[in-house]
Coordinates of C-alpha atoms and ligand atoms in Angstrom, one line a residue:
M20 CA 0.0 0.0 0.0
L21 CA 1.1 3.4 0.8
K22 CA 4.7 3.7 1.7
L23 CA 3.5 7.3 2.0
A24 CA 1.5 6.5 5.1
L25 CA 4.0 4.0 6.4
R26 CA 7.0 6.3 6.6
R27 CA 7.4 8.5 9.5
T28 CA 8.9 11.9 9.8
P29 CA 11.6 11.4 12.4
P30 CA 11.0 13.1 15.8
V31 CA 12.5 16.5 16.1
S32 CA 15.5 15.5 18.2
W33 CA 16.6 13.1 15.5
L34 CA 16.5 15.9 13.0
A35 CA 18.5 18.1 15.3
L36 CA 21.0 15.3 15.9
S37 CA 21.5 14.7 12.2
A38 CA 21.7 18.4 11.6
S39 CA 24.3 19.1 14.3
C40 CA 26.8 16.4 13.6
A41 CA 25.7 15.6 10.1
L42 CA 28.4 17.3 8.1
I43 CA 31.3 15.3 9.5
A44 CA 29.4 12.2 10.3
A45 CA 27.7 12.1 7.0
T46 CA 31.0 12.0 5.1
L47 CA 32.1 9.1 7.2
T48 CA 29.0 7.0 7.4
S49 CA 26.5 8.3 4.8
P50 CA 24.9 5.5 2.8
R51 CA 25.7 7.7 -0.3
V52 CA 29.4 7.1 0.2
A53 CA 29.6 3.4 0.3
A54 CA 28.4 1.7 -2.9
A55 CA 26.3 -1.4 -2.6
Q56 CA 28.2 -4.7 -2.3
V57 CA 26.6 -6.1 -5.5
D58 CA 28.6 -7.6 -8.3
D59 CA 28.1 -6.4 -11.9
Q60 CA 26.1 -9.4 -13.0
T61 CA 23.6 -9.1 -10.1
R62 CA 23.4 -5.3 -10.7
K63 CA 22.4 -5.9 -14.3
L64 CA 19.9 -8.6 -13.4
A65 CA 18.3 -6.4 -10.8
H66 CA 18.2 -3.4 -13.2
D67 CA 16.7 -5.4 -16.0
I68 CA 13.9 -6.9 -13.9
F69 CA 13.2 -3.5 -12.3
Q70 CA 13.0 -1.9 -15.8
Q71 CA 10.8 -4.7 -17.1
L72 CA 8.3 -4.3 -14.2
I73 CA 8.1 -0.5 -14.4
E74 CA 7.4 -0.7 -18.2
I75 CA 4.5 -3.2 -17.7
N76 CA 1.5 -1.1 -16.8
T77 CA -0.2 -2.7 -13.8
T78 CA -2.8 0.0 -12.9
D79 CA -6.3 -1.2 -12.2
S80 CA -7.8 0.9 -15.1
V81 CA -5.9 -0.2 -18.2
G82 CA -3.0 -2.2 -16.8
N83 CA -2.5 -6.0 -16.5
V84 CA -1.0 -7.6 -13.4
T85 CA -0.9 -11.0 -15.1
T86 CA 1.5 -9.7 -17.8
A87 CA 4.0 -8.7 -15.0
A88 CA 3.4 -12.0 -13.1
K89 CA 4.1 -14.0 -16.3
A90 CA 7.2 -12.0 -17.1
M91 CA 8.6 -12.9 -13.6
E92 CA 7.5 -16.6 -14.1
Q93 CA 9.5 -16.7 -17.4
R94 CA 12.6 -15.3 -15.6
L95 CA 12.3 -17.8 -12.8
L96 CA 11.8 -20.7 -15.2
G97 CA 14.8 -19.5 -17.2
A98 CA 16.9 -19.5 -14.0
G99 CA 16.1 -23.1 -13.4
F100 CA 13.0 -23.1 -11.1
A101 CA 10.9 -26.2 -11.7
K102 CA 7.5 -25.7 -13.2
E103 CA 5.8 -27.4 -10.3
D104 CA 7.3 -24.9 -7.9
L105 CA 5.6 -22.0 -9.7
Y106 CA 1.9 -21.2 -9.5
L107 CA 0.1 -18.6 -11.6
G108 CA -3.6 -17.9 -10.9
G109 CA -6.3 -15.5 -9.8
P110 CA -9.9 -14.6 -10.1
K111 CA -9.6 -12.7 -13.3
D112 CA -7.4 -13.0 -16.4
T113 CA -5.8 -9.6 -15.7
K114 CA -5.3 -10.2 -12.0
E115 CA -3.2 -13.3 -11.8
N116 CA -0.8 -13.8 -8.9
L117 CA 2.6 -15.6 -9.0
V118 CA 3.7 -17.8 -6.2
V119 CA 7.2 -19.3 -6.4
R120 CA 8.7 -21.8 -3.9
Y121 CA 12.5 -22.0 -3.5
R122 CA 12.9 -25.4 -1.9
G123 CA 15.0 -25.8 1.2
T124 CA 15.9 -28.7 3.4
G125 CA 12.8 -28.3 5.5
K126 CA 14.6 -28.1 8.8
E127 CA 12.6 -24.9 9.6
K128 CA 9.1 -23.8 8.5
P129 CA 8.9 -21.7 5.4
I130 CA 9.0 -17.9 5.2
L131 CA 6.6 -16.1 2.9
F132 CA 7.6 -12.9 1.2
I133 CA 4.8 -10.8 -0.3
G134 CA 5.0 -8.0 -2.8
H135 CA 2.2 -6.3 -4.8
L136 CA 2.7 -5.9 -8.5
D137 CA -0.1 -3.4 -9.0
V138 CA 0.5 0.3 -9.0
V139 CA -1.5 3.5 -8.5
E140 CA -2.8 5.3 -11.6
A141 CA -0.4 7.8 -13.2
R142 CA -1.2 10.2 -16.0
R143 CA 1.4 11.1 -18.6
E144 CA 0.3 14.8 -18.6
D145 CA 0.9 15.1 -14.8
W146 CA 4.5 13.7 -15.0
T147 CA 7.7 15.2 -16.3
T148 CA 8.6 11.8 -17.8
D149 CA 6.4 8.9 -19.1
P150 CA 5.4 7.1 -15.8
F151 CA 5.6 3.7 -17.6
Q152 CA 9.1 4.3 -19.0
F153 CA 12.0 3.4 -16.8
V154 CA 14.1 6.6 -16.9
E155 CA 17.5 7.1 -15.3
K156 CA 18.2 10.7 -14.5
D157 CA 20.3 12.7 -12.0
G158 CA 21.1 9.7 -9.9
F159 CA 17.5 8.4 -9.7
Y160 CA 15.3 5.8 -11.4
Y161 CA 11.9 7.4 -12.4
G162 CA 8.7 5.6 -13.1
R163 CA 5.4 4.6 -11.4
G164 CA 6.2 1.9 -8.9
T165 CA 9.8 2.9 -8.3
Q166 CA 9.0 3.5 -4.6
D167 CA 5.8 1.5 -4.2
M168 CA 6.8 -1.3 -4.7
K169 CA 8.2 -2.7 -8.0
E170 CA 11.7 -2.0 -6.6
S171 CA 11.1 -4.6 -3.9
D172 CA 9.4 -7.0 -6.3
A173 CA 12.5 -6.8 -8.5
I174 CA 14.7 -7.3 -5.4
L175 CA 12.8 -10.4 -4.3
V176 CA 13.0 -12.0 -7.8
T177 CA 16.7 -11.0 -8.1
T178 CA 17.4 -12.6 -4.7
L179 CA 15.8 -15.9 -5.7
I180 CA 17.6 -16.1 -9.1
R181 CA 20.9 -15.1 -7.5
M182 CA 20.6 -17.8 -4.9
K183 CA 19.5 -20.4 -7.5
Q184 CA 22.6 -19.6 -9.7
E185 CA 24.8 -20.1 -6.6
G186 CA 23.2 -23.5 -5.9
Y187 CA 22.3 -22.2 -2.4
K188 CA 20.4 -24.6 -0.2
P189 CA 18.3 -22.8 2.5
N190 CA 17.2 -24.7 5.6
R191 CA 13.6 -23.9 4.9
D192 CA 11.4 -23.2 1.9
L193 CA 11.3 -19.6 0.8
I194 CA 8.0 -18.6 -0.8
V195 CA 7.5 -15.4 -2.8
A196 CA 4.0 -14.2 -3.7
L197 CA 3.7 -11.4 -6.2
T198 CA 0.1 -10.2 -6.2
A199 CA -2.7 -8.0 -7.5
D200 CA -4.9 -5.2 -6.2
E201 CA -3.2 -4.0 -3.1
E202 CA -3.7 -0.4 -4.1
G203 CA -7.4 -0.9 -5.1
G204 CA -9.5 -3.0 -7.3
Q205 CA -11.6 -5.9 -6.3
S206 CA -9.2 -8.9 -6.7
N207 CA -6.7 -8.6 -3.8
G208 CA -4.2 -11.3 -4.5
V209 CA -3.1 -12.0 -1.0
D210 CA -6.7 -12.4 0.2
W211 CA -7.5 -14.6 -2.8
L212 CA -4.4 -16.9 -2.3
L213 CA -5.2 -17.3 1.4
R214 CA -8.8 -18.3 0.6
N215 CA -8.1 -20.5 -2.4
H216 CA -4.6 -21.8 -2.1
R217 CA -3.6 -21.6 1.5
D218 CA -1.2 -24.5 1.2
L219 CA 0.9 -22.6 -1.3
V220 CA 1.5 -19.7 1.0
E221 CA 1.5 -21.3 4.5
A222 CA 4.5 -20.1 6.4
E223 CA 5.9 -19.5 9.9
Y224 CA 5.9 -15.8 9.3
V225 CA 5.7 -13.2 6.6
L226 CA 8.0 -10.4 5.4
N227 CA 6.5 -7.6 3.4
P228 CA 8.8 -5.0 2.0
D229 CA 5.8 -2.7 1.4
G230 CA 6.5 -1.5 4.9
G231 CA 9.5 -0.6 6.9
G232 CA 12.7 0.8 5.4
V233 CA 15.4 3.3 6.2
D234 CA 14.7 7.0 6.8
L235 CA 17.3 9.4 5.5
E236 CA 17.8 13.0 6.5
H237 CA 20.2 14.8 4.2
G238 CA 21.8 11.5 3.1
K239 CA 22.2 10.3 6.7
A240 CA 20.2 7.3 8.0
V241 CA 18.2 8.3 11.1
S242 CA 16.2 5.1 11.6
V243 CA 15.7 1.6 10.3
D244 CA 12.0 0.9 10.7
V245 CA 10.4 -2.5 11.1
D246 CA 6.6 -2.4 10.8
A247 CA 5.5 -4.8 13.4
T248 CA 1.8 -4.1 13.2
E249 CA -0.6 -1.7 11.4
K250 CA -3.9 0.0 11.7
L251 CA -7.1 -1.1 10.0
Y252 CA -8.7 1.1 7.4
G253 CA -12.5 1.8 7.5
D254 CA -14.9 4.2 5.7
Y255 CA -18.3 5.2 7.2
Q256 CA -21.0 6.9 5.3
L257 CA -23.2 9.4 7.3
T258 CA -26.6 10.2 5.8
V259 CA -29.4 12.5 6.9
T260 CA -32.6 12.7 4.9
N261 CA -35.4 15.3 5.3
P262 CA -38.6 16.3 3.5
G263 CA -37.0 19.6 2.5
G264 CA -39.0 22.6 1.4
H265 CA -38.8 26.2 0.4
S266 CA -35.7 28.0 1.6
S267 CA -37.8 31.1 2.5
L268 CA -39.4 29.1 5.3
P269 CA -36.6 27.4 7.1
V270 CA -37.2 25.0 10.0
P271 CA -34.7 23.8 12.7
D272 CA -34.7 20.3 11.4
N273 CA -32.2 20.6 8.5
A274 CA -30.3 17.7 7.0
I275 CA -27.1 19.8 6.6
Y276 CA -27.2 21.0 10.2
H277 CA -27.5 17.4 11.4
I278 CA -24.5 16.4 9.5
A279 CA -22.6 19.5 10.5
D280 CA -23.4 18.8 14.2
A281 CA -22.3 15.2 13.9
L282 CA -19.0 16.2 12.4
T283 CA -18.5 18.9 15.0
R284 CA -18.9 16.3 17.7
L285 CA -16.4 14.0 15.9
Q286 CA -14.0 16.9 15.7
H287 CA -14.0 17.3 19.5
Y288 CA -13.9 13.5 20.2
Q289 CA -10.8 11.7 21.0
F290 CA -10.8 7.9 20.8
P291 CA -9.4 6.3 24.0
F292 CA -5.6 6.2 24.5
E293 CA -4.2 2.7 24.0
L294 CA -0.8 1.2 23.6
N295 CA 0.0 -2.3 22.4
T296 CA 3.3 -4.2 22.7
V297 CA 4.7 -2.5 19.6
T298 CA 3.7 1.1 20.3
R299 CA 4.7 0.7 23.9
A300 CA 8.2 -0.5 22.8
Y301 CA 8.3 2.3 20.3
F302 CA 7.5 5.1 22.8
E303 CA 9.9 3.6 25.4
R304 CA 12.6 3.6 22.8
L305 CA 11.8 7.1 21.9
S306 CA 11.9 8.3 25.5
T307 CA 15.6 7.3 25.6
I308 CA 16.4 9.3 22.5
E309 CA 14.3 12.5 23.2
T310 CA 15.2 15.0 25.9
G311 CA 13.5 17.3 28.3
E312 CA 9.7 17.5 28.7
K313 CA 9.2 15.3 25.7
A314 CA 11.3 12.5 27.2
A315 CA 9.4 12.9 30.5
D316 CA 6.1 12.8 28.7
L317 CA 7.0 9.7 26.7
R318 CA 8.0 8.0 29.9
A319 CA 4.8 9.1 31.6
I320 CA 2.5 7.6 28.9
T321 CA 4.2 4.2 29.1
Q322 CA 3.5 3.8 32.8
A323 CA 0.8 1.5 34.1
T324 CA -1.3 4.6 34.8
P325 CA -0.4 6.9 32.0
D326 CA -0.5 10.7 32.6
P327 CA -3.5 12.3 30.7
A328 CA -1.7 15.7 30.4
A329 CA 1.3 14.0 28.8
I330 CA -1.0 12.2 26.4
E331 CA -2.6 15.4 25.4
R332 CA 0.7 17.2 24.8
L333 CA 2.1 14.3 22.7
S334 CA -1.1 14.0 20.8
K335 CA -0.4 17.3 19.1
N336 CA 2.1 15.4 17.0
P337 CA -0.2 13.9 14.3
E338 CA 2.0 10.8 13.9
W339 CA 2.1 10.0 17.6
N340 CA -1.5 10.9 18.0
S341 CA -2.3 8.3 15.3
M342 CA -0.2 5.7 17.1
M343 CA -1.9 6.3 20.4
H344 CA -5.5 6.4 19.2
T345 CA -8.0 5.1 16.7
T346 CA -8.6 8.2 14.5
C347 CA -11.7 9.1 12.5
V348 CA -11.9 12.1 10.3
A349 CA -14.4 13.8 7.9
T350 CA -13.0 13.5 4.4
R351 CA -15.9 14.3 2.1
V352 CA -19.3 16.0 2.4
Q353 CA -22.2 16.6 0.0
G354 CA -25.7 17.7 0.4
G355 CA -28.6 19.8 -0.9
H356 CA -30.0 20.0 -4.4
A357 CA -30.7 23.7 -5.1
N358 CA -29.6 27.1 -3.7
N359 CA -33.2 28.0 -2.9
A360 CA -34.4 24.7 -1.4
L361 CA -34.1 23.1 2.1
P362 CA -31.8 20.1 1.7
Q363 CA -33.5 16.7 1.3
M364 CA -30.3 14.9 1.9
A365 CA -26.8 15.5 3.3
Q366 CA -24.0 13.0 3.5
A367 CA -20.4 12.8 4.7
N368 CA -17.6 10.2 4.6
V369 CA -15.7 9.6 7.8
N370 CA -12.4 7.7 7.3
C371 CA -11.1 5.8 10.3
R372 CA -7.7 4.2 11.1
I373 CA -8.4 1.7 13.7
L374 CA -6.1 0.3 16.3
P375 CA -5.5 -3.4 16.5
G376 CA -8.0 -5.3 18.5
H377 CA -11.1 -3.2 17.5
S378 CA -13.5 -4.3 14.8
L379 CA -15.0 -2.2 12.0
E380 CA -18.4 -2.7 13.5
A381 CA -17.3 -1.7 17.0
I382 CA -16.1 1.6 15.6
R383 CA -19.4 2.1 13.8
Q384 CA -21.2 1.7 17.1
E385 CA -18.8 4.1 18.7
L386 CA -19.5 6.7 16.0
I387 CA -23.2 6.3 16.6
R388 CA -22.7 7.0 20.3
V389 CA -20.5 10.0 19.5
F390 CA -23.0 11.6 17.1
D391 CA -25.9 10.8 19.5
D392 CA -28.5 11.8 16.8
P393 CA -31.0 9.2 15.6
K394 CA -31.4 11.3 12.4
V395 CA -27.8 10.4 11.4
T396 CA -27.5 7.0 10.0
V397 CA -24.0 5.5 10.0
R398 CA -23.3 2.9 7.3
Y399 CA -20.1 1.1 6.4
M400 CA -18.6 1.5 3.0
D401 CA -16.1 -1.2 1.7
D402 CA -13.1 -0.5 -0.6
A403 CA -15.2 -1.2 -3.7
G404 CA -17.8 1.5 -2.6
N405 CA -20.5 -1.0 -1.5
V406 CA -22.5 0.4 1.4
S407 CA -24.0 -1.8 4.1
D408 CA -26.1 -1.1 7.3
T409 CA -23.5 -2.8 9.5
A410 CA -19.8 -3.3 9.2
P411 CA -17.8 -6.6 9.2
D412 CA -16.4 -7.9 12.5
R413 CA -13.0 -7.8 10.9
K414 CA -10.2 -6.4 13.0
Q415 CA -6.5 -6.2 12.9
L416 CA -5.3 -8.7 15.4
P417 CA -3.3 -7.5 18.4
P418 CA 0.4 -7.4 17.3
P419 CA 2.3 -10.7 17.5
P420 CA 5.4 -10.6 19.6
L421 CA 8.4 -9.3 17.7
N422 CA 10.2 -12.2 16.0
P423 CA 13.7 -12.4 17.6
E424 CA 15.4 -13.9 14.6
V425 CA 14.0 -11.2 12.3
M426 CA 14.9 -8.4 14.7
A427 CA 18.4 -9.9 15.2
A428 CA 19.0 -10.2 11.4
V429 CA 17.8 -6.6 10.7
G430 CA 19.9 -5.3 13.6
K431 CA 23.0 -7.0 12.4
L432 CA 22.5 -5.7 8.8
A433 CA 21.7 -2.2 10.0
A434 CA 24.9 -2.2 12.0
T435 CA 27.0 -2.9 9.0
M436 CA 25.0 -1.0 6.3
W437 CA 23.9 2.0 8.3
P438 CA 26.2 2.1 11.4
G439 CA 24.9 3.7 14.5
T440 CA 21.3 3.9 13.2
P441 CA 18.6 2.6 15.6
V442 CA 16.3 -0.2 14.5
I443 CA 12.8 0.9 15.5
P444 CA 9.8 -1.4 15.6
T445 CA 6.7 0.7 14.6
M446 CA 3.0 0.5 13.9
A447 CA 2.2 1.6 10.4
T448 CA -0.6 4.2 10.5
G449 CA -1.4 3.2 7.0
A450 CA -2.4 -0.3 5.9
S451 CA -0.9 -3.0 3.7
D452 CA -1.5 -6.6 2.6
S453 CA -0.1 -7.7 5.9
V454 CA -3.6 -7.3 7.3
Y455 CA -4.6 -10.5 5.5
T456 CA -1.6 -12.6 6.4
N457 CA -1.8 -11.4 10.1
A458 CA -5.5 -12.2 10.2
A459 CA -4.6 -15.7 8.8
G460 CA -2.4 -16.2 11.9
M461 CA 0.9 -15.6 10.2
P462 CA 2.8 -12.9 12.0
S463 CA 3.8 -10.3 9.4
Y464 CA 6.5 -7.7 9.4
G465 CA 7.3 -4.8 7.1
V466 CA 11.0 -5.0 6.4
S467 CA 12.9 -3.2 3.6
G468 CA 16.4 -2.2 2.9
I469 CA 15.3 0.7 0.8
A470 CA 16.6 4.1 2.1
L471 CA 14.6 7.2 1.2
E472 CA 14.8 10.8 2.2
T473 CA 11.8 11.5 4.5
N474 CA 11.0 14.6 2.4
D475 CA 11.1 12.8 -0.9
V476 CA 8.4 10.2 -0.5
R477 CA 6.6 10.1 -3.8
A478 CA 4.7 6.9 -3.6
H479 CA 1.3 7.4 -5.3
G480 CA 2.4 10.9 -6.4
K481 CA 3.9 12.4 -9.6
D482 CA 7.5 11.8 -10.7
E483 CA 7.9 8.9 -8.4
R484 CA 11.6 8.1 -8.2
L485 CA 14.2 6.1 -6.3
P486 CA 17.9 6.9 -5.7
I487 CA 19.8 4.5 -7.8
E488 CA 22.2 3.6 -5.0
S489 CA 19.2 2.9 -2.6
F490 CA 18.0 0.3 -5.0
Y491 CA 21.3 -1.6 -5.2
R492 CA 21.8 -1.4 -1.4
G493 CA 18.3 -2.7 -1.1
V494 CA 19.3 -5.6 -3.4
D495 CA 22.3 -6.3 -1.1
F496 CA 20.1 -6.0 2.1
Y497 CA 17.5 -8.6 1.1
Y498 CA 20.0 -11.1 -0.2
Q499 CA 21.9 -11.0 3.1
L500 CA 18.7 -10.9 5.1
V501 CA 17.2 -14.0 3.4
K502 CA 20.5 -15.9 3.8
M503 CA 20.6 -15.0 7.5
L504 CA 17.0 -16.2 8.0
S505 CA 17.5 -19.5 6.2
G506 CA 20.8 -20.8 7.7
G507 CA 23.1 -19.4 5.0
A508 CA 25.0 -16.8 7.0
Ligands
ZN610 ZN1 2.6 -0.5 -1.6

């Protein structure tokens, strides 16, 4: 999904830290200085796969995910993967998913890696370059999907082919699923595979490079993020109907006023403060990095009885607020049918980002309590725009414990690739396909070796681009990570 929503702006003190000692430190440790440890053959392979994926349009409107899945299938077959270890399938001929299994000794249970092949729409007239041409310019690769997330799809395929060519034998099966409709559409590939071919993707845990990654400030790494849980997305449609009438004879009972009152109540409502194992660890970690009142406040909110004043002060930071609370916000309104008529209908959309452990329906009930107005009906709207009177009981499960072997491997890699940079487990305030794998009981973590400037996040936007060296360091990172997790290093 949205790396946009996944990436954090680092807290102020990190910025200050990187600004104060940046000039000297950056020349010594900046990721820009050290080139990736990738041989020329691997570099070419990764480049060619990345280019091929960018130049296959996989948007929901006119694109075709199957074309990209088939192209990767051909590459894997060409590299010596057996036909029976590849599966191509989906609910529609343009939305087929590819699952490949790299066979290991079976000593440990498999790991599943997921990557979505689809991309957000991009219009040629909005972009400086053609979004479906892979353009190399000024040290960047440009194209739709260079940040979200064809770079990581290319990295996963490159890693498999590279290990195959080496004759590497992992101590467990490594499964890669390249899938459809993460960004939208009605054929989500991860969901479909879990429902229809669970055996193909069954694993001990899941790594999803759609989340996590390395935050850079002026070329210096400030944090290596591991997304250990995420919020749940939910849209709610508010509707008020009214007989209406002539606007020269207004009455108090007005559809627009009902909607406005409901939204005003929402504006002043704060969902309860709540931490889980991941956000608690995150804030505890932060309290040792921050200083002064902020550090004291961060300590105060992680106590058994958190201090409400500290919560209120820290909630002024939108990112922290979102990590401490379910949030619901008005995102659209419409109403009325003529300038000189009392409105017969008014509607609003309220978009919620729900903390793990709370269902979509529980939040709908909470909104009804907050609005406290029987004239306002609150319905649930799914991703495809279908509206229903009640919401599903679906919830993001409470976060699984951090996986020690994953954290150790990421920590070890971070120490060599971005020395001195803290590895921070976080809760993504956005959402990704990990919601499906988590719900299926497979703990899922957002892990990526892609380093991006925090002010250059262009996922879903125009002129999406990736620093060339970030890409090859990302290739290096995943290759080493996969080996560490499968007994090879
Ligand atoms: Zn994505």
